[in-house]
Amino acid sequence: MYKELALALGLGTVVALVFLKKRKSVLKAHDGWWGVGACHQGPEDDSIRPFKVETTSEEIEDLHRRLDQTRSFPSLEDSQFNYGFNSKYLEKVVSYWRNDFNWRKQVDKLNKYPHFKTKIEGIDIHYVHVKPKSLAEGTRAVPLMMVHGWPGSFYEFYGIIPLLTEPSSPDDITFEIICPSIPGYGFSEAPHKKGFDGVCAAHIFNKLMKRLGFNQYYVQGGDWGSLITTNMAQLEPNAVKGLHINFAPPGKAGLLMMLSILFGRRFPKLFGFTEHDVKRLFPTMEKLVVDAIRETGYMHIQSTKPDTAGRGLNDSPVGLAAYILEKFSTWTDPEFKNLEDGGLERKFSLDDLLTNVMIYWTSKSIISSMRFYKENFSKGLNQPHANGIGPRKKHPETEKAKKRSPHHPKYTECCLKMLNNKENIHRLLLTV
């Protein structure tokens, strides 16, 4: 008993010191210059230029030549996707890519919506801008920026854009959609200087919205898009009226978090856990740590030496596809790793999967997209937001988290109507 009491007092002292060291800070950003060479002197070119995705016979022939020269290597017997992308299924993907996939047709599909580019802080920013075809008298469209992550692209929003800009009911909200490519992704120019992180991207995207004439707007993001849109709200809380994210990391992994994992079961009140939290979190918390180690190898590589790993992916379309599509399998459902085909075609078509890969391939953006990991670090969240919790969520929320992000039926109903996707959007939470 005395040992436990001494341990509790010791832990309490450590936790108190951690809290005392914490300071509430205001996120700030300053204009940067990410272009080649020295900063351009004079006013910034704020022109907006129409852009079209294009391809050439030479580009397609080069792709086919590289696909034809792929060197196969057998997977281990009975390994499915447990060792990574299964070689047998990869052969099927490559065969379809080489013989059936029509890139020109997909380019036309990409150009279904208007594309633009504009230069901000020295680099070209690409975005898709879709306005409603018609609006009821006396109504206006709600501006909404949607930001992708890695290894995604602006293309991932193509399925939902018509649901948001052409609602089926007059009672539904009509949106005006802006889908930018993160600098270094897709058709946005990559930064030429070190240090371009989520705050820098957020600052540029806030500038983009103002350049488009929006003084107030809503933002949505997934994966890196969650960080960027969160930073947008922190930088411009008066401009960002609402924030929805479908990826909400618990925060910076510091001493307090590690202590909660190690001792939270024995001393729950010390870390703000209720008895209900303990039953739900443990052993889930320990399993989460193990899963994180097992599934985040890519992140450690990209956070340390992105250019080394990226070199091979930039030269090999098959290597690039395996690297990207394995994430679509594992992150859609962890159990898919036990299937020979990774379950990829259960949720996606090969055309859509390969179109996303082709955006990375043709823009030569895989290396610069991976650099974003090295440049970033986590930041807190101080702006009201809605967080999408899917059926495959990694861990349950604590009572403390519920108070920070309480369930809000009104917003849930609105967003469910808006998204029209009950399978992927299980619940929405709104921080107040």
Coordinates of C-alpha atoms in Angstrom, one line a residue:
M1 CA 0.0 0.0 0.0
Y2 CA 2.8 2.4 1.0
K3 CA 4.6 1.6 -2.2
E4 CA 1.6 2.4 -4.3
L5 CA 1.0 5.6 -2.4
A6 CA 4.6 6.7 -2.9
L7 CA 4.4 5.9 -6.6
A8 CA 1.1 7.8 -6.9
L9 CA 2.7 10.9 -5.2
G10 CA 5.7 10.7 -7.4
L11 CA 3.6 10.4 -10.5
G12 CA 1.4 13.3 -9.3
T13 CA 4.4 15.5 -8.9
V14 CA 5.7 14.6 -12.5
V15 CA 2.2 15.2 -14.0
A16 CA 1.9 18.6 -12.1
L17 CA 5.3 19.7 -13.4
V18 CA 4.3 18.8 -16.9
F19 CA 1.1 20.8 -16.7
L20 CA 2.9 23.8 -15.1
K21 CA 5.3 23.8 -18.0
K22 CA 2.5 24.0 -20.6
R23 CA 1.7 27.4 -21.9
K24 CA -1.2 28.4 -24.1
S25 CA 0.2 29.8 -27.3
V26 CA -1.4 31.6 -30.2
L27 CA -0.5 30.1 -33.5
K28 CA 1.0 32.7 -35.8
A29 CA 2.4 32.6 -39.4
H30 CA 4.3 35.1 -41.4
D31 CA 4.6 35.5 -45.2
G32 CA 7.2 33.2 -46.6
W33 CA 9.0 32.7 -49.9
W34 CA 9.1 29.1 -51.2
G35 CA 10.1 29.8 -54.8
V36 CA 13.5 29.4 -56.4
G37 CA 16.2 31.7 -55.3
A38 CA 15.8 35.0 -53.5
C39 CA 12.5 36.5 -52.5
H40 CA 10.8 38.3 -55.3
Q41 CA 10.7 42.1 -54.7
G42 CA 7.6 44.0 -55.4
P43 CA 3.9 43.2 -55.3
E44 CA 2.8 39.5 -55.5
D45 CA 1.3 38.3 -58.8
D46 CA -2.3 37.6 -57.7
S47 CA -3.6 36.5 -61.2
I48 CA -5.6 33.3 -61.4
R49 CA -4.9 31.1 -64.4
P50 CA -7.2 28.3 -65.8
F51 CA -5.4 25.0 -65.8
K52 CA -6.1 21.7 -67.6
V53 CA -4.7 18.3 -66.8
E54 CA -2.9 17.0 -69.9
T55 CA -1.1 14.0 -71.2
T56 CA 1.0 13.1 -74.3
S57 CA 1.7 10.0 -76.3
E58 CA 5.3 10.2 -75.1
E59 CA 4.2 10.1 -71.4
I60 CA 2.0 7.1 -72.0
E61 CA 4.6 5.3 -74.0
D62 CA 7.2 5.9 -71.3
L63 CA 4.8 4.5 -68.7
H64 CA 4.1 1.4 -70.8
R65 CA 7.8 0.8 -71.3
R66 CA 8.5 0.9 -67.6
L67 CA 5.5 -1.4 -66.9
D68 CA 6.8 -3.9 -69.5
Q69 CA 10.2 -3.9 -67.9
T70 CA 9.0 -4.7 -64.4
R71 CA 10.9 -7.4 -62.6
S72 CA 8.6 -9.6 -60.6
F73 CA 9.5 -11.2 -57.2
P74 CA 7.3 -13.8 -55.5
S75 CA 5.6 -13.2 -52.2
L76 CA 6.0 -15.7 -49.4
E77 CA 3.4 -18.5 -49.3
D78 CA 0.3 -17.8 -47.4
S79 CA 1.5 -14.2 -46.6
Q80 CA -1.4 -12.2 -48.3
F81 CA -0.7 -8.5 -47.5
N82 CA 1.0 -9.2 -44.1
Y83 CA 4.4 -8.5 -45.6
G84 CA 3.2 -5.6 -47.8
F85 CA 1.7 -5.6 -51.2
N86 CA 1.2 -9.2 -52.5
S87 CA 3.2 -9.9 -55.6
K88 CA 0.6 -12.1 -57.3
Y89 CA -2.1 -9.4 -57.0
L90 CA 0.4 -6.8 -58.0
E91 CA 0.8 -8.7 -61.3
K92 CA -2.9 -8.3 -61.9
V93 CA -2.8 -4.6 -61.2
V94 CA 0.2 -4.1 -63.5
S95 CA -1.6 -6.1 -66.3
Y96 CA -4.7 -4.0 -66.0
W97 CA -2.7 -0.8 -65.9
R98 CA -0.7 -1.8 -69.0
N99 CA -3.6 -3.3 -71.1
D100 CA -6.9 -1.9 -69.9
F101 CA -6.4 1.4 -68.0
N102 CA -7.2 4.4 -70.2
W103 CA -5.3 7.4 -68.9
R104 CA -6.6 9.7 -71.5
K105 CA -10.2 8.9 -70.5
Q106 CA -9.3 9.5 -66.8
V107 CA -7.6 12.8 -67.8
D108 CA -11.0 13.9 -69.3
K109 CA -12.6 12.8 -66.1
L110 CA -10.2 14.9 -64.0
N111 CA -11.0 17.9 -66.3
K112 CA -14.7 17.5 -65.6
Y113 CA -14.4 20.2 -63.0
P114 CA -12.6 23.6 -63.5
H115 CA -8.9 23.7 -62.5
F116 CA -6.9 26.8 -61.7
K117 CA -3.4 27.9 -60.6
T118 CA -2.3 31.0 -58.8
K119 CA 1.1 31.9 -57.4
I120 CA 1.3 32.4 -53.6
E121 CA 4.6 33.0 -51.8
G122 CA 6.6 32.1 -54.8
I123 CA 5.0 28.8 -55.8
D124 CA 2.1 27.8 -58.0
I125 CA -0.9 26.6 -56.1
H126 CA -3.3 24.3 -58.0
Y127 CA -7.0 23.9 -57.0
V128 CA -10.3 22.7 -58.3
H129 CA -13.2 25.2 -57.9
V130 CA -16.7 24.0 -58.4
K131 CA -19.7 26.4 -58.1
P132 CA -23.3 25.3 -58.0
K133 CA -25.1 25.3 -61.3
S134 CA -28.1 27.1 -59.9
L135 CA -29.2 28.6 -56.6
A136 CA -32.7 29.2 -55.3
E137 CA -33.7 32.8 -55.1
G138 CA -32.5 34.5 -51.9
T139 CA -29.9 31.8 -51.1
R140 CA -26.2 31.7 -51.5
A141 CA -23.6 28.9 -51.7
V142 CA -21.5 28.2 -48.6
P143 CA -17.8 28.3 -49.4
L144 CA -16.1 25.1 -48.3
M145 CA -12.4 24.1 -48.8
M146 CA -11.6 20.4 -48.7
V147 CA -8.0 19.3 -48.2
H148 CA -6.6 15.9 -49.0
G149 CA -3.7 14.1 -47.3
W150 CA -1.1 11.4 -48.1
P151 CA -1.2 9.4 -50.3
G152 CA -4.4 11.0 -51.6
S153 CA -5.1 13.9 -53.9
F154 CA -7.8 16.3 -54.9
Y155 CA -9.4 13.5 -56.9
E156 CA -10.6 11.8 -53.7
F157 CA -13.4 14.5 -53.5
Y158 CA -14.8 13.9 -57.0
G159 CA -17.5 11.5 -55.7
I160 CA -18.8 13.9 -53.1
I161 CA -18.6 17.2 -55.0
P162 CA -22.0 16.8 -56.8
L163 CA -23.7 15.9 -53.5
L164 CA -22.5 19.1 -52.0
T165 CA -23.0 21.4 -55.0
E166 CA -26.2 19.9 -56.4
P167 CA -28.2 18.8 -53.3
S168 CA -31.3 16.6 -53.9
S169 CA -33.5 18.5 -51.5
P170 CA -34.1 22.3 -51.5
D171 CA -33.7 22.1 -47.7
D172 CA -30.1 21.0 -47.9
I173 CA -27.2 23.3 -47.8
T174 CA -25.6 24.1 -51.1
F175 CA -21.8 24.5 -51.2
E176 CA -19.2 26.1 -53.4
I177 CA -16.2 23.7 -53.3
I178 CA -12.5 24.5 -53.4
C179 CA -10.1 21.5 -53.4
P180 CA -6.5 22.6 -53.5
S181 CA -3.4 20.3 -53.9
I182 CA -1.1 20.7 -51.0
P183 CA 2.2 22.3 -52.2
G184 CA 4.4 19.4 -53.3
Y185 CA 1.4 17.2 -54.1
G186 CA -0.2 16.7 -57.5
F187 CA -0.2 19.8 -59.6
S188 CA 0.8 22.3 -56.9
E189 CA 4.5 23.3 -57.2
A190 CA 6.8 21.9 -54.5
P191 CA 8.4 24.3 -52.1
H192 CA 12.1 25.0 -52.9
K193 CA 13.1 25.8 -49.4
K194 CA 13.3 23.8 -46.2
G195 CA 10.7 24.3 -43.4
F196 CA 7.4 24.1 -45.3
D197 CA 5.0 22.6 -42.7
G198 CA 1.3 22.5 -42.0
V199 CA 1.2 26.0 -40.7
C200 CA 2.8 27.3 -43.9
A201 CA 0.3 25.4 -46.0
A202 CA -2.5 26.7 -43.9
H203 CA -1.3 30.3 -44.3
I204 CA -1.2 29.8 -48.1
F205 CA -4.7 28.3 -48.2
N206 CA -6.1 31.1 -46.1
K207 CA -4.6 33.5 -48.6
L208 CA -6.1 31.5 -51.5
M209 CA -9.6 31.8 -50.0
K210 CA -9.2 35.5 -49.5
R211 CA -7.9 35.8 -53.1
L212 CA -11.0 34.1 -54.3
G213 CA -13.1 36.7 -52.4
F214 CA -14.2 34.8 -49.4
N215 CA -13.9 36.6 -46.0
Q216 CA -15.5 33.7 -44.2
Y217 CA -15.6 30.0 -45.1
Y218 CA -15.7 26.4 -43.9
V219 CA -12.9 23.9 -44.1
Q220 CA -12.7 20.1 -44.1
G221 CA -9.6 17.9 -44.1
G222 CA -8.4 14.3 -43.7
D223 CA -5.0 13.0 -42.8
W224 CA -2.6 15.9 -43.5
G225 CA -5.6 17.9 -44.5
S226 CA -6.8 17.6 -40.9
L227 CA -3.6 19.3 -39.7
I228 CA -3.7 22.0 -42.4
T229 CA -7.3 22.9 -41.9
T230 CA -6.9 22.9 -38.1
N231 CA -4.0 25.3 -38.5
M232 CA -6.1 27.4 -40.9
A233 CA -8.7 27.8 -38.1
Q234 CA -6.0 28.6 -35.5
L235 CA -4.5 31.2 -37.8
E236 CA -7.8 32.8 -38.9
P237 CA -10.5 32.0 -36.3
N238 CA -12.7 34.8 -37.5
A239 CA -12.5 33.7 -41.1
V240 CA -12.9 29.9 -40.6
K241 CA -16.5 29.6 -39.4
G242 CA -16.4 25.8 -39.1
L243 CA -13.9 23.0 -39.2
H244 CA -14.6 19.3 -39.9
I245 CA -11.8 16.7 -39.8
N246 CA -11.8 12.9 -40.0
F247 CA -8.4 12.4 -38.5
A248 CA -7.8 13.7 -35.0
P249 CA -4.5 12.7 -33.4
P250 CA -4.5 13.0 -29.6
G251 CA -1.8 15.6 -29.7
K252 CA 2.0 15.7 -29.3
A253 CA 3.3 12.4 -28.0
G254 CA 5.0 13.7 -24.9
L255 CA 5.9 12.6 -21.3
L256 CA 2.3 12.9 -20.1
M257 CA 0.9 10.7 -22.8
M258 CA 3.5 8.0 -22.2
L259 CA 2.8 8.1 -18.4
S260 CA -1.0 7.7 -19.1
I261 CA -0.3 4.6 -21.2
L262 CA 2.0 3.1 -18.6
F263 CA 0.1 4.0 -15.4
G264 CA -3.4 5.0 -16.5
R265 CA -4.9 1.7 -15.6
R266 CA -3.6 1.7 -12.0
F267 CA -4.0 5.4 -11.4
P268 CA -6.9 6.5 -13.7
K269 CA -7.9 9.6 -11.7
L270 CA -4.4 11.0 -11.9
F271 CA -4.8 11.2 -15.7
G272 CA -8.5 12.2 -15.8
F273 CA -9.8 8.7 -16.7
T274 CA -13.1 7.4 -15.4
E275 CA -13.7 3.7 -14.6
H276 CA -15.6 3.6 -17.9
D277 CA -12.5 4.9 -19.7
V278 CA -10.3 2.3 -18.1
K279 CA -12.6 -0.5 -19.3
R280 CA -12.6 0.8 -22.8
L281 CA -9.0 2.1 -23.2
F282 CA -7.1 -0.9 -21.7
P283 CA -5.8 -3.1 -23.2
T284 CA -6.8 -1.1 -26.3
M285 CA -4.2 1.5 -25.4
E286 CA -1.4 -1.0 -25.2
K287 CA -2.7 -2.6 -28.5
L288 CA -2.7 0.9 -30.1
V289 CA 1.0 1.4 -29.3
V290 CA 1.8 -2.0 -30.8
D291 CA -0.3 -1.3 -33.9
A292 CA 1.4 2.1 -34.3
I293 CA 4.8 0.5 -34.3
R294 CA 3.7 -2.1 -36.8
E295 CA 2.0 0.2 -39.2
T296 CA 4.0 3.4 -39.1
G297 CA 7.3 2.3 -40.6
Y298 CA 6.6 4.4 -43.7
M299 CA 6.2 7.5 -41.5
H300 CA 9.6 7.0 -39.8
I301 CA 11.2 6.8 -43.2
Q302 CA 9.4 9.8 -44.6
S303 CA 10.0 11.8 -41.5
T304 CA 13.8 11.2 -41.7
K305 CA 15.1 10.4 -45.2
P306 CA 12.2 11.0 -47.7
D307 CA 14.5 11.8 -50.6
T308 CA 16.3 8.4 -50.3
A309 CA 13.1 6.3 -50.4
G310 CA 11.4 8.6 -52.8
R311 CA 14.0 8.1 -55.5
G312 CA 13.1 4.6 -56.2
L313 CA 9.4 5.4 -56.2
N314 CA 9.9 8.3 -58.6
D315 CA 11.5 6.0 -61.2
S316 CA 9.3 2.9 -60.9
P317 CA 5.6 3.2 -61.5
V318 CA 5.1 -0.3 -60.1
G319 CA 7.0 0.5 -57.0
L320 CA 5.0 3.7 -56.6
A321 CA 1.7 1.8 -57.0
A322 CA 2.6 -0.9 -54.5
Y323 CA 3.7 1.7 -52.0
I324 CA 0.6 3.9 -52.3
L325 CA -2.1 1.2 -52.8
E326 CA -0.9 -0.9 -49.8
K327 CA -1.9 2.1 -47.7
F328 CA -5.4 2.2 -49.3
S329 CA -5.7 -1.5 -48.3
T330 CA -4.4 -1.3 -44.7
W331 CA -6.0 2.0 -43.8
T332 CA -9.4 1.1 -45.2
D333 CA -9.6 -2.0 -43.0
P334 CA -6.7 -3.5 -41.0
E335 CA -8.2 -7.0 -41.6
F336 CA -7.7 -6.6 -45.3
K337 CA -4.0 -7.6 -44.8
N338 CA -5.2 -11.2 -44.5
L339 CA -6.7 -11.2 -48.0
E340 CA -4.7 -12.1 -51.2
D341 CA -5.9 -8.9 -53.0
G342 CA -5.8 -6.7 -49.9
G343 CA -9.5 -6.1 -50.3
L344 CA -8.8 -3.2 -52.6
E345 CA -11.5 -3.8 -55.1
R346 CA -14.1 -4.2 -52.3
K347 CA -14.1 -0.5 -51.8
F348 CA -12.5 1.0 -54.9
S349 CA -12.2 0.5 -58.6
L350 CA -8.8 -0.1 -60.2
D351 CA -9.5 2.9 -62.4
D352 CA -9.9 5.2 -59.4
L353 CA -6.9 3.7 -57.6
L354 CA -4.7 4.0 -60.6
T355 CA -5.9 7.5 -61.4
N356 CA -4.7 8.6 -58.0
V357 CA -1.3 6.9 -58.5
M358 CA -1.1 8.5 -62.0
I359 CA -1.5 12.0 -60.4
Y360 CA 1.6 11.3 -58.3
W361 CA 3.4 9.7 -61.3
T362 CA 2.8 12.3 -63.9
S363 CA 3.5 15.2 -61.6
K364 CA 6.6 13.6 -60.2
S365 CA 5.4 14.6 -56.7
I366 CA 6.1 11.5 -54.6
I367 CA 9.4 12.8 -53.2
S368 CA 8.0 16.3 -52.3
S369 CA 4.9 14.8 -50.9
M370 CA 7.0 12.6 -48.6
R371 CA 9.0 15.6 -47.4
F372 CA 5.9 17.0 -45.8
Y373 CA 6.3 14.4 -43.1
K374 CA 9.9 15.6 -42.3
E375 CA 8.8 19.2 -42.1
N376 CA 5.9 18.7 -39.8
F377 CA 5.2 18.5 -36.0
S378 CA 1.9 18.2 -34.2
K379 CA 0.0 21.2 -32.9
G380 CA -3.0 21.5 -30.7
L381 CA -6.6 22.3 -31.6
N382 CA -8.3 25.4 -30.2
Q383 CA -11.0 26.1 -32.8
P384 CA -14.5 24.5 -32.8
H385 CA -14.6 21.6 -35.1
A386 CA -16.5 18.4 -36.1
N387 CA -14.6 15.2 -36.1
G388 CA -15.8 12.2 -38.3
I389 CA -15.5 8.9 -36.4
G390 CA -15.7 5.9 -38.8
P391 CA -16.6 2.3 -37.9
R392 CA -13.0 1.3 -38.0
K393 CA -11.8 4.0 -35.5
K394 CA -8.5 3.1 -33.9
H395 CA -9.5 3.8 -30.3
P396 CA -12.5 4.8 -28.3
E397 CA -12.8 8.4 -26.9
T398 CA -12.5 9.0 -23.2
E399 CA -15.1 10.9 -21.1
K400 CA -12.6 13.8 -21.1
A401 CA -12.5 13.8 -24.8
K402 CA -16.3 13.7 -25.0
K403 CA -16.5 16.8 -22.9
R404 CA -14.0 18.4 -25.3
S405 CA -15.8 17.1 -28.4
P406 CA -19.4 16.5 -27.3
H407 CA -22.0 14.8 -29.6
H408 CA -24.1 17.4 -31.5
P409 CA -27.2 15.8 -33.1
K410 CA -28.0 18.9 -35.2
Y411 CA -24.6 19.0 -36.8
T412 CA -24.5 15.2 -37.2
E413 CA -27.9 15.2 -39.0
C414 CA -26.8 18.1 -41.2
C415 CA -23.4 16.5 -42.1
L416 CA -24.9 13.0 -42.7
K417 CA -27.4 14.5 -45.2
M418 CA -24.5 16.5 -46.7
L419 CA -22.2 13.5 -47.0
N420 CA -24.8 10.9 -47.8
N421 CA -22.4 8.1 -46.7
K422 CA -23.4 6.3 -43.6
E423 CA -20.8 3.6 -44.0
N424 CA -17.8 6.0 -43.8
I425 CA -19.3 8.6 -41.5
H426 CA -20.5 6.7 -38.4
R427 CA -20.7 9.7 -36.1
L428 CA -19.8 13.3 -36.1
L429 CA -18.5 15.2 -33.0
L430 CA -18.5 18.9 -32.5
T431 CA -16.2 20.6 -30.2
V432 CA -17.8 23.6 -28.5

